[in-house]
Amino acid sequence: MVNFTILAGGYTSFIASYMFNSETNTLTYLNQYITGGNPTWIISHPTNKSVLYAVNENQPTGALQSFMVGPEGALTLVETAYSGGSGPPYCSGLSTGQVAIVNYGSGTARVIPTTDPLHFSADDSTIVTFPVPTAGTQGVSEPHMVYQYGEELLIPDKGNDKIWRLGQNGSPGDFSVHGQIAQPIGSGPRHIQIYENQLYTIHELASTLTLQDFPAYPNFSTPLISNVSTVPNYQPAGSSFAAAEILIPLPTTEFPTPYIYTSNRNTGVQDSRGDTIAIFEKVNGQLVLRNQVYTGLNQIRGMMHGQQAGEGGDAYIVAAGFAGTAGVKVYKRTEGGANLEEVAVNTELPTRTSFVWLKQ
């Protein structure tokens, strides 16, 4: 038997904790821990799982918070820093010890140095402001994620239809834009993953998944190799789709194929079966849809694979809706990862938006 703790952020003023028992397939609500407003994105420190970072997706003043993680996911707030803008939807601890955060509402980003994993040195960081988009795009910069790749930070900008490339200028906290990777106009790049030096991008406005070779700096782009829809074939009248999340769990002996999992959000008239998680495979260089798994969830903004918890976790994915009352669900990967089976659900909290797995 393996027990996992799952921490869950959302549009509340707390982070919730759950216990998932993989033998009995039960998901038990444990507790909630007070935070700043709207900890919609949470993430573990890259090497120290006893440290958690969370955004406060508040407007007009966003924040970044650090927490000490105790047994069963008990959280102790340690420090809060200004995010450098409005409405931050994403943060990430970096291999350098710094913490990056992007601000969707103000088109800005900030990389905050730390004196140790729990304490920020915010006075030593600059605020990066992205340019206002040109004609034919959304009209505002809307950075939605930060992804470290080598020494670069990559920031998908839904409003600019670009992925910005940021580099450190010298001292920690001093970053600037030194390149960009163009994306299809009007597609709205939201989240990315890189696997075997290829860039996978989920586009919110187009509800598409694209694949391209990652361009070596300073190249601005590379041609798209594959561009596919994430939306299920059946679309109710009045539906409106906006793709959200992308996961690529690393291959293991049990799951040797690196399947790509993407979440759909129907923000219009709902299908009675809920939104889907679309599962893709790269075959002969092209993205091929393997499954559309109906979840009963409404607007899947956040999901996370259990691989981050270590041994035993790679078989599972947790997901929840931004809306509705379906709660939090755990899925087991089946058919080598080409399909998902719902194995546990907890509805004590109706919605959640992001997750972190920890092994107990």
CSV table of C-alpha atoms in Angstrom, one decimal:
chain,number,residue,atom,x,y,z
A,1,MET,CA,0.0,0.0,0.0
A,2,VAL,CA,1.2,3.5,-0.8
A,3,ASN,CA,-0.4,6.6,0.6
A,4,PHE,CA,0.0,9.9,-1.1
A,5,THR,CA,-0.7,13.4,0.1
A,6,ILE,CA,-2.2,15.7,-2.5
A,7,LEU,CA,-2.1,19.5,-1.9
A,8,ALA,CA,-4.7,21.5,-3.9
A,9,GLY,CA,-4.8,25.2,-4.6
A,10,GLY,CA,-7.8,27.2,-5.8
A,11,TYR,CA,-9.8,30.4,-5.8
A,12,THR,CA,-10.1,30.5,-2.0
A,13,SER,CA,-7.9,31.7,0.9
A,14,PHE,CA,-6.6,28.3,1.7
A,15,ILE,CA,-4.7,25.3,0.3
A,16,ALA,CA,-6.4,22.0,0.9
A,17,SER,CA,-4.8,18.6,1.7
A,18,TYR,CA,-6.0,15.1,0.7
A,19,MET,CA,-4.8,11.6,1.3
A,20,PHE,CA,-5.0,9.2,-1.6
A,21,ASN,CA,-4.8,5.5,-0.7
A,22,SER,CA,-3.8,3.5,-3.8
A,23,GLU,CA,-4.8,0.2,-2.3
A,24,THR,CA,-8.3,1.1,-1.3
A,25,ASN,CA,-8.7,3.7,-4.0
A,26,THR,CA,-10.0,6.3,-1.6
A,27,LEU,CA,-9.4,10.1,-1.6
A,28,THR,CA,-9.8,11.6,1.9
A,29,TYR,CA,-10.1,15.3,2.6
A,30,LEU,CA,-7.6,16.1,5.4
A,31,ASN,CA,-7.4,19.7,6.2
A,32,GLN,CA,-7.1,23.3,4.9
A,33,TYR,CA,-4.3,25.8,5.6
A,34,ILE,CA,-4.8,29.6,5.5
A,35,THR,CA,-3.0,31.5,2.7
A,36,GLY,CA,-3.3,34.8,1.0
A,37,GLY,CA,-6.2,35.2,-1.4
A,38,ASN,CA,-6.5,32.9,-4.4
A,39,PRO,CA,-3.5,30.4,-4.2
A,40,THR,CA,-4.5,29.1,-7.7
A,41,TRP,CA,-1.1,27.7,-8.6
A,42,ILE,CA,1.1,25.8,-6.1
A,43,ILE,CA,4.4,24.0,-6.8
A,44,SER,CA,7.0,22.2,-4.8
A,45,HIS,CA,10.6,23.4,-4.6
A,46,PRO,CA,12.5,21.6,-7.4
A,47,THR,CA,14.7,19.6,-4.9
A,48,ASN,CA,13.3,20.1,-1.5
A,49,LYS,CA,9.7,18.7,-1.1
A,50,SER,CA,9.4,20.3,2.3
A,51,VAL,CA,9.1,23.7,0.7
A,52,LEU,CA,6.0,24.8,-1.3
A,53,TYR,CA,5.5,28.0,-3.3
A,54,ALA,CA,2.0,29.5,-4.1
A,55,VAL,CA,0.8,32.5,-6.0
A,56,ASN,CA,-1.9,34.9,-4.7
A,57,GLU,CA,-3.7,35.5,-8.0
A,58,ASN,CA,-5.1,38.9,-6.7
A,59,GLN,CA,-5.8,42.1,-8.6
A,60,PRO,CA,-4.3,44.7,-8.7
A,61,THR,CA,-1.6,43.4,-6.4
A,62,GLY,CA,-0.4,39.8,-6.7
A,63,ALA,CA,1.9,37.9,-4.4
A,64,LEU,CA,4.2,34.9,-4.0
A,65,GLN,CA,4.2,32.9,-0.8
A,66,SER,CA,6.5,30.2,0.7
A,67,PHE,CA,5.4,27.5,3.0
A,68,MET,CA,7.1,24.8,5.1
A,69,VAL,CA,5.5,21.4,4.5
A,70,GLY,CA,5.0,19.0,7.4
A,71,PRO,CA,3.5,15.6,7.9
A,72,GLU,CA,0.3,14.9,5.8
A,73,GLY,CA,1.0,18.2,4.0
A,74,ALA,CA,0.6,20.5,7.0
A,75,LEU,CA,1.6,24.0,5.8
A,76,THR,CA,3.2,26.8,7.7
A,77,LEU,CA,3.4,30.1,6.0
A,78,VAL,CA,6.9,31.6,6.1
A,79,GLU,CA,7.1,34.6,3.8
A,80,THR,CA,5.2,36.7,1.3
A,81,ALA,CA,6.6,38.9,-1.5
A,82,TYR,CA,5.1,41.2,-4.2
A,83,SER,CA,4.7,39.4,-7.5
A,84,GLY,CA,5.6,42.5,-9.6
A,85,GLY,CA,2.1,42.9,-11.0
A,86,SER,CA,-1.5,41.8,-11.1
A,87,GLY,CA,-3.2,38.4,-11.2
A,88,PRO,CA,-0.2,36.0,-11.2
A,89,PRO,CA,-1.4,32.5,-12.4
A,90,TYR,CA,1.9,30.7,-12.2
A,91,CYS,CA,5.2,30.4,-10.3
A,92,SER,CA,8.1,28.1,-10.4
A,93,GLY,CA,11.2,27.4,-8.3
A,94,LEU,CA,14.4,27.4,-10.4
A,95,SER,CA,17.5,25.3,-10.2
A,96,THR,CA,19.4,28.4,-9.3
A,97,GLY,CA,17.5,28.9,-6.0
A,98,GLN,CA,15.4,31.8,-7.4
A,99,VAL,CA,11.6,31.8,-7.8
A,100,ALA,CA,10.0,33.0,-11.0
A,101,ILE,CA,6.4,34.3,-11.2
A,102,VAL,CA,4.3,35.8,-14.1
A,103,ASN,CA,1.5,38.3,-13.9
A,104,TYR,CA,-1.3,37.7,-16.3
A,105,GLY,CA,-3.2,40.9,-15.4
A,106,SER,CA,-0.3,43.3,-16.0
A,107,GLY,CA,1.8,41.6,-18.6
A,108,THR,CA,4.9,41.3,-16.3
A,109,ALA,CA,7.2,38.8,-14.8
A,110,ARG,CA,9.6,38.7,-11.9
A,111,VAL,CA,12.4,36.4,-10.8
A,112,ILE,CA,13.0,36.7,-7.0
A,113,PRO,CA,16.3,35.6,-5.4
A,114,THR,CA,16.2,33.7,-2.1
A,115,THR,CA,18.5,33.7,0.9
A,116,ASP,CA,17.3,30.1,1.5
A,117,PRO,CA,14.4,28.1,-0.1
A,118,LEU,CA,11.9,29.7,2.3
A,119,HIS,CA,13.0,33.3,2.4
A,120,PHE,CA,12.9,35.8,-0.5
A,121,SER,CA,15.2,38.7,-1.3
A,122,ALA,CA,12.7,40.6,-3.4
A,123,ASP,CA,14.5,44.0,-3.3
A,124,ASP,CA,17.2,42.4,-5.5
A,125,SER,CA,14.9,41.6,-8.4
A,126,THR,CA,13.7,43.6,-11.4
A,127,ILE,CA,10.2,43.5,-13.0
A,128,VAL,CA,10.1,42.5,-16.7
A,129,THR,CA,7.4,44.1,-18.7
A,130,PHE,CA,6.3,42.5,-22.0
A,131,PRO,CA,5.4,44.6,-25.0
A,132,VAL,CA,1.9,45.4,-26.0
A,133,PRO,CA,0.9,43.1,-28.8
A,134,THR,CA,0.7,44.3,-32.4
A,135,ALA,CA,-2.5,44.2,-34.5
A,136,GLY,CA,-4.0,40.8,-35.0
A,137,THR,CA,-3.5,39.5,-31.5
A,138,GLN,CA,-5.4,39.9,-28.2
A,139,GLY,CA,-4.3,43.6,-27.6
A,140,VAL,CA,-2.7,42.9,-24.2
A,141,SER,CA,0.2,40.8,-23.0
A,142,GLU,CA,-1.0,37.8,-21.0
A,143,PRO,CA,1.9,35.7,-19.7
A,144,HIS,CA,0.6,32.4,-18.3
A,145,MET,CA,3.5,30.2,-17.3
A,146,VAL,CA,7.3,30.1,-16.7
A,147,TYR,CA,9.3,27.1,-17.7
A,148,GLN,CA,13.1,26.7,-17.1
A,149,TYR,CA,15.0,25.1,-19.9
A,150,GLY,CA,18.8,25.1,-19.4
A,151,GLU,CA,19.8,28.6,-18.5
A,152,GLU,CA,16.7,30.2,-20.1
A,153,LEU,CA,13.2,30.9,-18.8
A,154,LEU,CA,10.4,30.4,-21.3
A,155,ILE,CA,7.2,32.3,-20.9
A,156,PRO,CA,4.1,31.6,-23.1
A,157,ASP,CA,2.2,34.8,-23.7
A,158,LYS,CA,-1.4,34.2,-24.7
A,159,GLY,CA,-1.9,37.8,-25.7
A,160,ASN,CA,1.2,38.1,-27.8
A,161,ASP,CA,1.1,34.7,-29.4
A,162,LYS,CA,4.8,34.3,-28.5
A,163,ILE,CA,6.9,32.3,-26.1
A,164,TRP,CA,9.4,34.8,-24.6
A,165,ARG,CA,13.0,33.8,-23.9
A,166,LEU,CA,14.5,35.3,-20.8
A,167,GLY,CA,18.1,35.3,-19.7
A,168,GLN,CA,19.9,36.4,-16.6
A,169,ASN,CA,22.0,39.5,-17.1
A,170,GLY,CA,24.4,39.0,-14.3
A,171,SER,CA,23.3,39.1,-10.7
A,172,PRO,CA,20.3,37.0,-9.4
A,173,GLY,CA,17.0,38.6,-10.0
A,174,ASP,CA,18.1,40.6,-13.0
A,175,PHE,CA,16.5,39.1,-16.1
A,176,SER,CA,15.4,40.5,-19.5
A,177,VAL,CA,13.9,39.3,-22.7
A,178,HIS,CA,16.6,38.1,-25.2
A,179,GLY,CA,14.5,36.3,-27.7
A,180,GLN,CA,11.1,34.9,-28.7
A,181,ILE,CA,9.5,31.9,-30.3
A,182,ALA,CA,6.6,32.9,-32.5
A,183,GLN,CA,3.3,30.9,-32.3
A,184,PRO,CA,0.3,30.9,-34.7
A,185,ILE,CA,-1.5,34.2,-34.6
A,186,GLY,CA,-4.7,34.1,-32.5
A,187,SER,CA,-3.8,30.7,-31.0
A,188,GLY,CA,-3.1,31.9,-27.5
A,189,PRO,CA,-0.2,29.8,-26.2
A,190,ARG,CA,-0.9,29.0,-22.5
A,191,HIS,CA,1.3,26.2,-21.2
A,192,ILE,CA,4.3,24.2,-22.6
A,193,GLN,CA,6.4,21.1,-22.0
A,194,ILE,CA,9.7,20.2,-23.6
A,195,TYR,CA,10.6,16.5,-24.2
A,196,GLU,CA,13.7,15.4,-26.2
A,197,ASN,CA,14.4,19.0,-27.2
A,198,GLN,CA,11.0,19.3,-28.8
A,199,LEU,CA,8.5,22.0,-27.8
A,200,TYR,CA,4.9,21.0,-27.0
A,201,THR,CA,2.5,23.9,-26.6
A,202,ILE,CA,-1.1,23.9,-25.5
A,203,HIS,CA,-3.0,26.9,-27.1
A,204,GLU,CA,-6.0,28.2,-25.1
A,205,LEU,CA,-7.7,30.3,-27.8
A,206,ALA,CA,-7.4,27.7,-30.6
A,207,SER,CA,-7.7,24.7,-28.4
A,208,THR,CA,-4.8,23.1,-30.2
A,209,LEU,CA,-1.6,21.1,-29.3
A,210,THR,CA,1.4,21.9,-31.4
A,211,LEU,CA,4.8,20.3,-31.8
A,212,GLN,CA,8.0,21.9,-33.1
A,213,ASP,CA,11.8,21.4,-32.6
A,214,PHE,CA,13.1,23.7,-29.9
A,215,PRO,CA,15.0,26.5,-31.7
A,216,ALA,CA,18.5,27.0,-30.5
A,217,TYR,CA,19.2,30.5,-29.2
A,218,PRO,CA,19.0,33.1,-30.8
A,219,ASN,CA,16.7,31.6,-33.5
A,220,PHE,CA,13.2,33.0,-33.2
A,221,SER,CA,11.2,29.9,-34.2
A,222,THR,CA,11.1,26.6,-36.1
A,223,PRO,CA,8.3,25.3,-38.3
A,224,LEU,CA,5.4,23.5,-36.7
A,225,ILE,CA,5.8,19.7,-37.2
A,226,SER,CA,2.3,18.9,-36.0
A,227,ASN,CA,-0.8,21.0,-35.1
A,228,VAL,CA,-3.9,19.1,-33.8
A,229,SER,CA,-7.2,20.0,-32.1
A,230,THR,CA,-7.7,19.0,-28.5
A,231,VAL,CA,-11.5,19.3,-28.7
A,232,PRO,CA,-13.8,16.2,-28.7
A,233,ASN,CA,-15.7,15.5,-31.9
A,234,TYR,CA,-19.1,16.0,-30.3
A,235,GLN,CA,-19.6,19.6,-29.2
A,236,PRO,CA,-22.9,20.7,-27.7
A,237,ALA,CA,-24.6,23.7,-29.3
A,238,GLY,CA,-23.4,26.7,-27.4
A,239,SER,CA,-20.2,25.2,-26.3
A,240,SER,CA,-17.0,27.2,-26.2
A,241,PHE,CA,-13.6,25.5,-25.7
A,242,ALA,CA,-10.4,26.8,-24.1
A,243,ALA,CA,-7.6,24.2,-23.7
A,244,ALA,CA,-5.7,24.6,-20.4
A,245,GLU,CA,-3.0,22.1,-19.2
A,246,ILE,CA,-0.4,19.8,-20.7
A,247,LEU,CA,1.4,16.9,-19.0
A,248,ILE,CA,4.1,14.6,-20.3
A,249,PRO,CA,5.1,12.1,-17.6
A,250,LEU,CA,8.5,10.7,-18.2
A,251,PRO,CA,8.6,7.1,-19.5
A,252,THR,CA,9.0,4.2,-17.0
A,253,THR,CA,9.1,0.4,-17.3
A,254,GLU,CA,5.4,0.3,-16.7
A,255,PHE,CA,4.6,3.2,-18.9
A,256,PRO,CA,7.3,3.2,-21.7
A,257,THR,CA,5.4,5.6,-24.0
A,258,PRO,CA,5.6,9.3,-23.3
A,259,TYR,CA,1.9,10.1,-23.8
A,260,ILE,CA,0.8,13.7,-23.8
A,261,TYR,CA,-2.2,14.6,-21.6
A,262,THR,CA,-4.1,17.8,-22.3
A,263,SER,CA,-7.2,19.3,-20.5
A,264,ASN,CA,-10.2,20.8,-22.3
A,265,ARG,CA,-12.4,23.5,-20.8
A,266,ASN,CA,-15.9,24.0,-22.1
A,267,THR,CA,-16.8,27.5,-20.9
A,268,GLY,CA,-20.1,27.4,-22.7
A,269,VAL,CA,-23.0,24.9,-22.7
A,270,GLN,CA,-21.7,21.8,-21.0
A,271,ASP,CA,-21.7,18.2,-22.2
A,272,SER,CA,-23.6,16.1,-19.6
A,273,ARG,CA,-20.4,13.9,-19.5
A,274,GLY,CA,-18.3,16.8,-18.5
A,275,ASP,CA,-15.0,18.0,-20.0
A,276,THR,CA,-12.3,15.7,-21.4
A,277,ILE,CA,-8.7,14.9,-20.9
A,278,ALA,CA,-7.3,14.3,-24.4
A,279,ILE,CA,-4.5,11.8,-24.7
A,280,PHE,CA,-2.0,12.1,-27.6
A,281,GLU,CA,1.0,10.1,-28.8
A,282,LYS,CA,3.8,11.1,-31.2
A,283,VAL,CA,3.8,8.7,-34.1
A,284,ASN,CA,6.3,9.1,-36.9
A,285,GLY,CA,6.8,12.7,-35.9
A,286,GLN,CA,3.1,13.5,-35.8
A,287,LEU,CA,0.7,14.0,-32.9
A,288,VAL,CA,-2.0,11.3,-32.9
A,289,LEU,CA,-5.1,11.4,-30.7
A,290,ARG,CA,-5.4,8.1,-28.7
A,291,ASN,CA,-8.4,8.9,-26.4
A,292,GLN,CA,-10.9,11.5,-25.2
A,293,VAL,CA,-11.6,10.7,-21.6
A,294,TYR,CA,-14.8,12.2,-20.3
A,295,THR,CA,-14.4,13.2,-16.7
A,296,GLY,CA,-17.6,14.7,-15.4
A,297,LEU,CA,-15.5,17.8,-14.4
A,298,ASN,CA,-16.4,21.3,-15.5
A,299,GLN,CA,-13.5,23.4,-16.9
A,300,ILE,CA,-10.4,21.4,-16.1
A,301,ARG,CA,-7.9,24.2,-15.4
A,302,GLY,CA,-5.5,22.1,-13.3
A,303,MET,CA,-4.3,18.5,-13.3
A,304,MET,CA,-1.0,16.9,-12.3
A,305,HIS,CA,0.6,13.4,-12.6
A,306,GLY,CA,1.7,11.6,-9.5
A,307,GLN,CA,5.2,11.0,-10.9
A,308,GLN,CA,6.4,14.0,-8.9
A,309,ALA,CA,5.7,11.9,-5.7
A,310,GLY,CA,8.2,9.2,-6.7
A,311,GLU,CA,7.7,5.4,-6.8
A,312,GLY,CA,4.1,4.3,-7.3
A,313,GLY,CA,2.9,7.7,-8.3
A,314,ASP,CA,3.5,7.5,-12.0
A,315,ALA,CA,0.3,5.5,-12.4
A,316,TYR,CA,-2.0,8.3,-11.4
A,317,ILE,CA,-3.3,11.7,-12.5
A,318,VAL,CA,-5.4,14.1,-10.3
A,319,ALA,CA,-7.7,16.7,-11.8
A,320,ALA,CA,-10.5,19.0,-10.9
A,321,GLY,CA,-12.8,21.6,-12.4
A,322,PHE,CA,-12.6,25.4,-12.1
A,323,ALA,CA,-16.4,25.4,-12.0
A,324,GLY,CA,-19.2,23.0,-11.0
A,325,THR,CA,-19.4,20.7,-8.0
A,326,ALA,CA,-17.7,17.5,-9.1
A,327,GLY,CA,-14.8,17.9,-6.7
A,328,VAL,CA,-11.4,16.3,-7.0
A,329,LYS,CA,-10.8,13.1,-9.0
A,330,VAL,CA,-7.9,10.7,-9.2
A,331,TYR,CA,-7.4,8.7,-12.4
A,332,LYS,CA,-5.3,5.6,-13.0
A,333,ARG,CA,-3.4,5.3,-16.2
A,334,THR,CA,-4.4,2.1,-18.1
A,335,GLU,CA,-3.4,0.5,-21.4
A,336,GLY,CA,0.2,1.6,-20.9
A,337,GLY,CA,-1.0,5.2,-20.4
A,338,ALA,CA,-3.2,5.5,-23.5
A,339,ASN,CA,-6.4,5.6,-21.3
A,340,LEU,CA,-7.6,6.7,-17.9
A,341,GLU,CA,-9.8,5.1,-15.3
A,342,GLU,CA,-11.5,7.1,-12.5
A,343,VAL,CA,-10.5,5.4,-9.2
A,344,ALA,CA,-11.3,7.9,-6.5
A,345,VAL,CA,-13.3,11.1,-6.0
A,346,ASN,CA,-13.9,13.6,-3.2
A,347,THR,CA,-16.5,16.3,-3.4
A,348,GLU,CA,-16.1,18.1,-0.1
A,349,LEU,CA,-14.6,21.0,-2.0
A,350,PRO,CA,-16.4,21.6,-5.3
A,351,THR,CA,-13.5,23.0,-7.2
A,352,ARG,CA,-9.7,23.2,-7.3
A,353,THR,CA,-7.2,24.6,-9.8
A,354,SER,CA,-3.7,23.1,-9.1
A,355,PHE,CA,-2.1,20.2,-7.4
A,356,VAL,CA,1.1,18.9,-5.8
A,357,TRP,CA,1.7,15.2,-5.0
A,358,LEU,CA,3.8,14.1,-2.0
A,359,LYS,CA,4.5,10.6,-0.7
A,360,GLN,CA,3.6,10.1,2.9
